[in-house]
């Protein structure tokens, strides 16, 4: 079956760095997405990785290792507004998006 | 990024009535649109995938006669919840994608409450 694992919840301090991991086992791979979702709102797109390596976009970076079925989202200089759920999703061989359950990130002052 | 507009953002309806939710891609042509349902503190649950001009593909356990999906044009898809019941109360979100392999953009979501 298809499976995406990410931690349920993480806590970090304002100004610090946090890494949210995502491991996947899917039938084929056509890219991995990270989305941010604030409570009561729809997800917003953060990043897309299809090749191995690190993609940096401002305070957010996303890393992919296809051989390990692994990705992480790195958030630097954390701000209170970063408190949200972070969803990992993989595009499988049929171009279907397979979603992880999301990681709730709690930022403390 | 591209803009997907979903309407209405909130709707309250009486049990037994039908509700239509619209999803529009405003600045691109969406060959594929997805409809999700999300319960509080839960991840997205894909309900169905629709390609323009063809019938929607429903996920297992989703009643196609209850959740009617129409994707009549490249910029508009609709989800109609027929004969709504309180257990249909949920957050419904659409997303649209231009081509396979590109990111999907989400609408704002619709909070449906059936009383």
Coordinates of C-alpha atoms in Angstrom, one line a residue:
Chain A
X1 CA 0.0 0.0 0.0
X2 CA 0.9 3.6 -0.1
X3 CA 2.1 5.3 3.0
X4 CA 3.3 8.7 4.1
X5 CA 4.6 9.2 7.6
X6 CA 5.3 12.4 9.4
X7 CA 5.2 13.3 13.1
X8 CA 1.9 14.3 14.5
X9 CA 3.0 17.2 16.5
X10 CA 6.2 19.2 17.1
X11 CA 7.0 22.1 19.4
X12 CA 9.7 24.8 18.8
X13 CA 10.7 28.1 20.2
X14 CA 10.3 31.5 18.4
X15 CA 13.5 32.4 16.6
X16 CA 14.8 28.8 16.5
X17 CA 15.0 26.2 13.7
X18 CA 12.8 23.2 13.2
X19 CA 13.0 20.2 10.8
X20 CA 9.8 18.3 9.9
X21 CA 10.5 14.9 8.5
X22 CA 8.4 12.9 6.0
X23 CA 9.0 9.4 4.8
X24 CA 7.1 7.8 2.0
X25 CA 6.4 4.5 0.3
X26 CA 4.4 5.0 -2.8
X27 CA 3.8 3.3 -6.1
X28 CA 6.1 5.4 -8.2
X29 CA 7.2 9.0 -7.6
X30 CA 6.7 12.1 -9.5
X31 CA 7.5 14.7 -6.9
X32 CA 6.9 15.7 -3.3
X33 CA 5.1 18.7 -2.0
X34 CA 5.0 20.6 1.2
X35 CA 1.9 22.6 2.1
X36 CA 1.1 24.8 5.1
X37 CA -2.3 24.8 6.6
X38 CA -3.6 27.2 9.3
X39 CA -6.5 26.1 11.4
X40 CA -9.8 26.6 9.5
X41 CA -8.1 27.5 6.3
X42 CA -7.2 25.6 3.1
X43 CA -3.6 24.5 2.5
X44 CA -1.1 26.8 0.8
X45 CA 1.7 25.6 -1.4
X46 CA 5.3 25.8 0.1
X47 CA 7.6 23.7 -2.0
X48 CA 8.0 21.0 -4.7
X49 CA 10.9 18.7 -5.0
X50 CA 11.4 16.1 -7.7
X51 CA 15.2 15.8 -7.8
X52 CA 17.4 15.0 -4.9
X53 CA 18.8 17.8 -2.9
X54 CA 17.9 21.0 -1.0
X55 CA 15.6 23.7 -2.3
X56 CA 15.8 26.9 -0.4
X57 CA 13.1 29.6 -0.4
X58 CA 13.5 32.3 2.1
X59 CA 13.2 31.0 5.7
X60 CA 11.9 27.6 4.3
X61 CA 13.9 24.9 2.8
X62 CA 12.9 21.4 1.6
X63 CA 15.1 18.4 1.1
X64 CA 14.6 15.2 -0.9
X65 CA 16.3 11.9 -1.0
X66 CA 14.5 9.6 -3.5
X67 CA 16.6 6.6 -2.7
X68 CA 15.7 6.8 1.0
X69 CA 12.1 7.8 0.4
X70 CA 12.7 10.8 2.6
X71 CA 12.1 14.5 2.7
X72 CA 12.2 17.2 5.3
X73 CA 11.0 20.8 5.6
X74 CA 13.3 23.1 7.4
X75 CA 12.0 26.3 8.9
X76 CA 14.4 28.9 10.2
X77 CA 14.0 32.0 12.4
X78 CA 10.6 30.7 13.5
X79 CA 7.9 33.2 13.9
X80 CA 4.6 32.8 15.9
X81 CA 2.7 32.9 12.6
X82 CA 4.5 29.7 11.5
X83 CA 2.2 27.8 14.0
X84 CA 0.3 25.6 11.6
X85 CA 0.0 22.1 10.2
X86 CA 2.5 21.1 7.6
X87 CA 1.4 18.5 5.1
X88 CA 3.7 16.3 3.0
X89 CA 2.2 14.9 -0.2
X90 CA 3.7 12.7 -2.9
X91 CA 2.6 12.5 -6.5
X92 CA 2.6 8.8 -7.4
X93 CA 3.0 7.1 -10.7
X94 CA -0.6 7.9 -11.7
X95 CA -0.1 11.5 -10.8
X96 CA -2.3 11.0 -7.8
X97 CA -1.5 13.1 -4.7
X98 CA -1.0 10.9 -1.6
X99 CA -1.3 13.0 1.5
X100 CA 0.4 12.6 4.9
X101 CA -1.7 13.2 8.0
X102 CA 0.1 16.5 8.7
X103 CA 2.4 17.7 11.4
X104 CA 1.0 20.3 13.8
X105 CA 3.8 22.8 14.7
X106 CA 3.4 24.7 17.9
X107 CA 5.6 27.8 18.3
X108 CA 6.3 29.0 21.8
X109 CA 7.6 32.5 22.7
Chain B
X1 CA 0.9 31.3 -7.6
X2 CA -2.3 30.6 -9.5
X3 CA -5.6 31.5 -8.0
X4 CA -8.4 29.1 -7.2
X5 CA -11.6 30.6 -5.9
X6 CA -14.1 28.5 -4.0
X7 CA -17.6 29.7 -3.1
X8 CA -19.3 29.9 -0.7
X9 CA -16.8 30.0 2.1
X10 CA -19.5 29.2 4.7
X11 CA -23.0 27.7 4.3
X12 CA -25.6 26.6 6.7
X13 CA -28.4 24.5 5.4
X14 CA -31.3 22.5 6.6
X15 CA -31.2 18.7 6.7
X16 CA -32.6 17.3 3.5
X17 CA -31.7 20.2 1.3
X18 CA -29.0 20.3 -1.3
X19 CA -26.0 22.6 -1.4
X20 CA -23.8 23.5 -4.4
X21 CA -20.1 24.5 -3.9
X22 CA -18.2 26.1 -6.8
X23 CA -14.5 25.9 -7.6
X24 CA -13.1 28.2 -10.2
X25 CA -9.5 28.5 -11.5
X26 CA -9.2 32.2 -12.2
X27 CA -6.0 32.5 -14.2
X28 CA -5.3 29.1 -15.6
X29 CA -7.1 26.2 -17.2
X30 CA -7.5 23.4 -14.8
X31 CA -7.5 20.1 -16.6
X32 CA -8.0 18.3 -13.3
X33 CA -9.8 19.3 -10.1
X34 CA -9.9 17.5 -6.8
X35 CA -12.5 17.6 -4.1
X36 CA -11.4 16.9 -0.5
X37 CA -13.2 16.7 2.8
X38 CA -11.5 17.5 6.1
X39 CA -12.7 16.8 9.6
X40 CA -11.3 18.9 12.5
X41 CA -7.7 18.1 13.2
X42 CA -7.6 15.5 10.5
X43 CA -5.8 15.4 7.2
X44 CA -7.4 15.9 3.8
X45 CA -9.5 13.0 2.5
X46 CA -9.8 12.9 -1.2
X47 CA -13.4 12.4 -2.3
X48 CA -13.1 12.5 -6.1
X49 CA -11.0 13.6 -9.0
X50 CA -12.6 15.2 -12.0
X51 CA -11.2 15.9 -15.4
X52 CA -12.8 18.4 -17.7
X53 CA -15.5 16.9 -19.9
X54 CA -15.5 13.5 -18.3
X55 CA -17.2 11.8 -15.3
X56 CA -15.5 12.2 -11.9
X57 CA -13.6 9.3 -10.4
X58 CA -14.8 8.8 -6.8
X59 CA -12.7 7.3 -4.0
X60 CA -13.9 4.2 -2.3
X61 CA -16.6 4.8 0.2
X62 CA -17.7 8.1 -1.3
X63 CA -21.3 8.0 -2.6
X64 CA -21.4 9.5 -6.1
X65 CA -25.1 9.9 -6.0
X66 CA -24.8 12.0 -2.9
X67 CA -21.8 14.1 -3.9
X68 CA -22.5 15.1 -7.4
X69 CA -19.4 16.5 -9.2
X70 CA -19.6 18.4 -12.5
X71 CA -16.5 19.7 -14.3
X72 CA -18.1 21.2 -17.4
X73 CA -15.3 23.6 -18.3
X74 CA -11.6 24.1 -17.8
X75 CA -12.2 26.7 -15.2
X76 CA -15.2 25.5 -13.2
X77 CA -16.1 22.4 -11.2
X78 CA -19.0 22.1 -8.8
X79 CA -19.7 19.8 -5.9
X80 CA -23.4 19.3 -4.9
X81 CA -24.1 17.7 -1.6
X82 CA -27.6 16.3 -2.1
X83 CA -30.1 15.6 0.7
X84 CA -27.6 16.9 3.2
X85 CA -27.5 15.4 6.7
X86 CA -25.8 16.7 9.9
X87 CA -23.0 14.1 9.4
X88 CA -22.2 15.8 6.1
X89 CA -21.1 18.9 8.1
X90 CA -17.4 19.3 7.3
X91 CA -14.8 21.5 5.6
X92 CA -14.8 20.9 1.9
X93 CA -11.8 22.0 -0.2
X94 CA -11.2 21.9 -3.9
X95 CA -7.9 22.1 -5.7
X96 CA -7.1 22.5 -9.3
X97 CA -4.1 21.5 -11.4
X98 CA -3.2 22.6 -14.9
X99 CA -1.2 19.6 -16.0
X100 CA 0.0 16.3 -14.4
X101 CA 3.2 16.8 -12.5
X102 CA 2.5 20.4 -11.5
X103 CA 1.4 21.6 -8.1
X104 CA -2.3 21.8 -7.2
X105 CA -3.6 25.1 -5.9
X106 CA -6.3 25.1 -3.3
X107 CA -9.5 27.1 -3.0
X108 CA -10.3 28.7 0.3
X109 CA -12.5 25.9 1.4
X110 CA -16.2 25.8 2.3
X111 CA -17.4 25.2 5.8
X112 CA -20.7 23.3 5.5
X113 CA -23.0 23.1 8.5
X114 CA -26.2 21.0 8.2
X115 CA -28.8 21.7 10.9

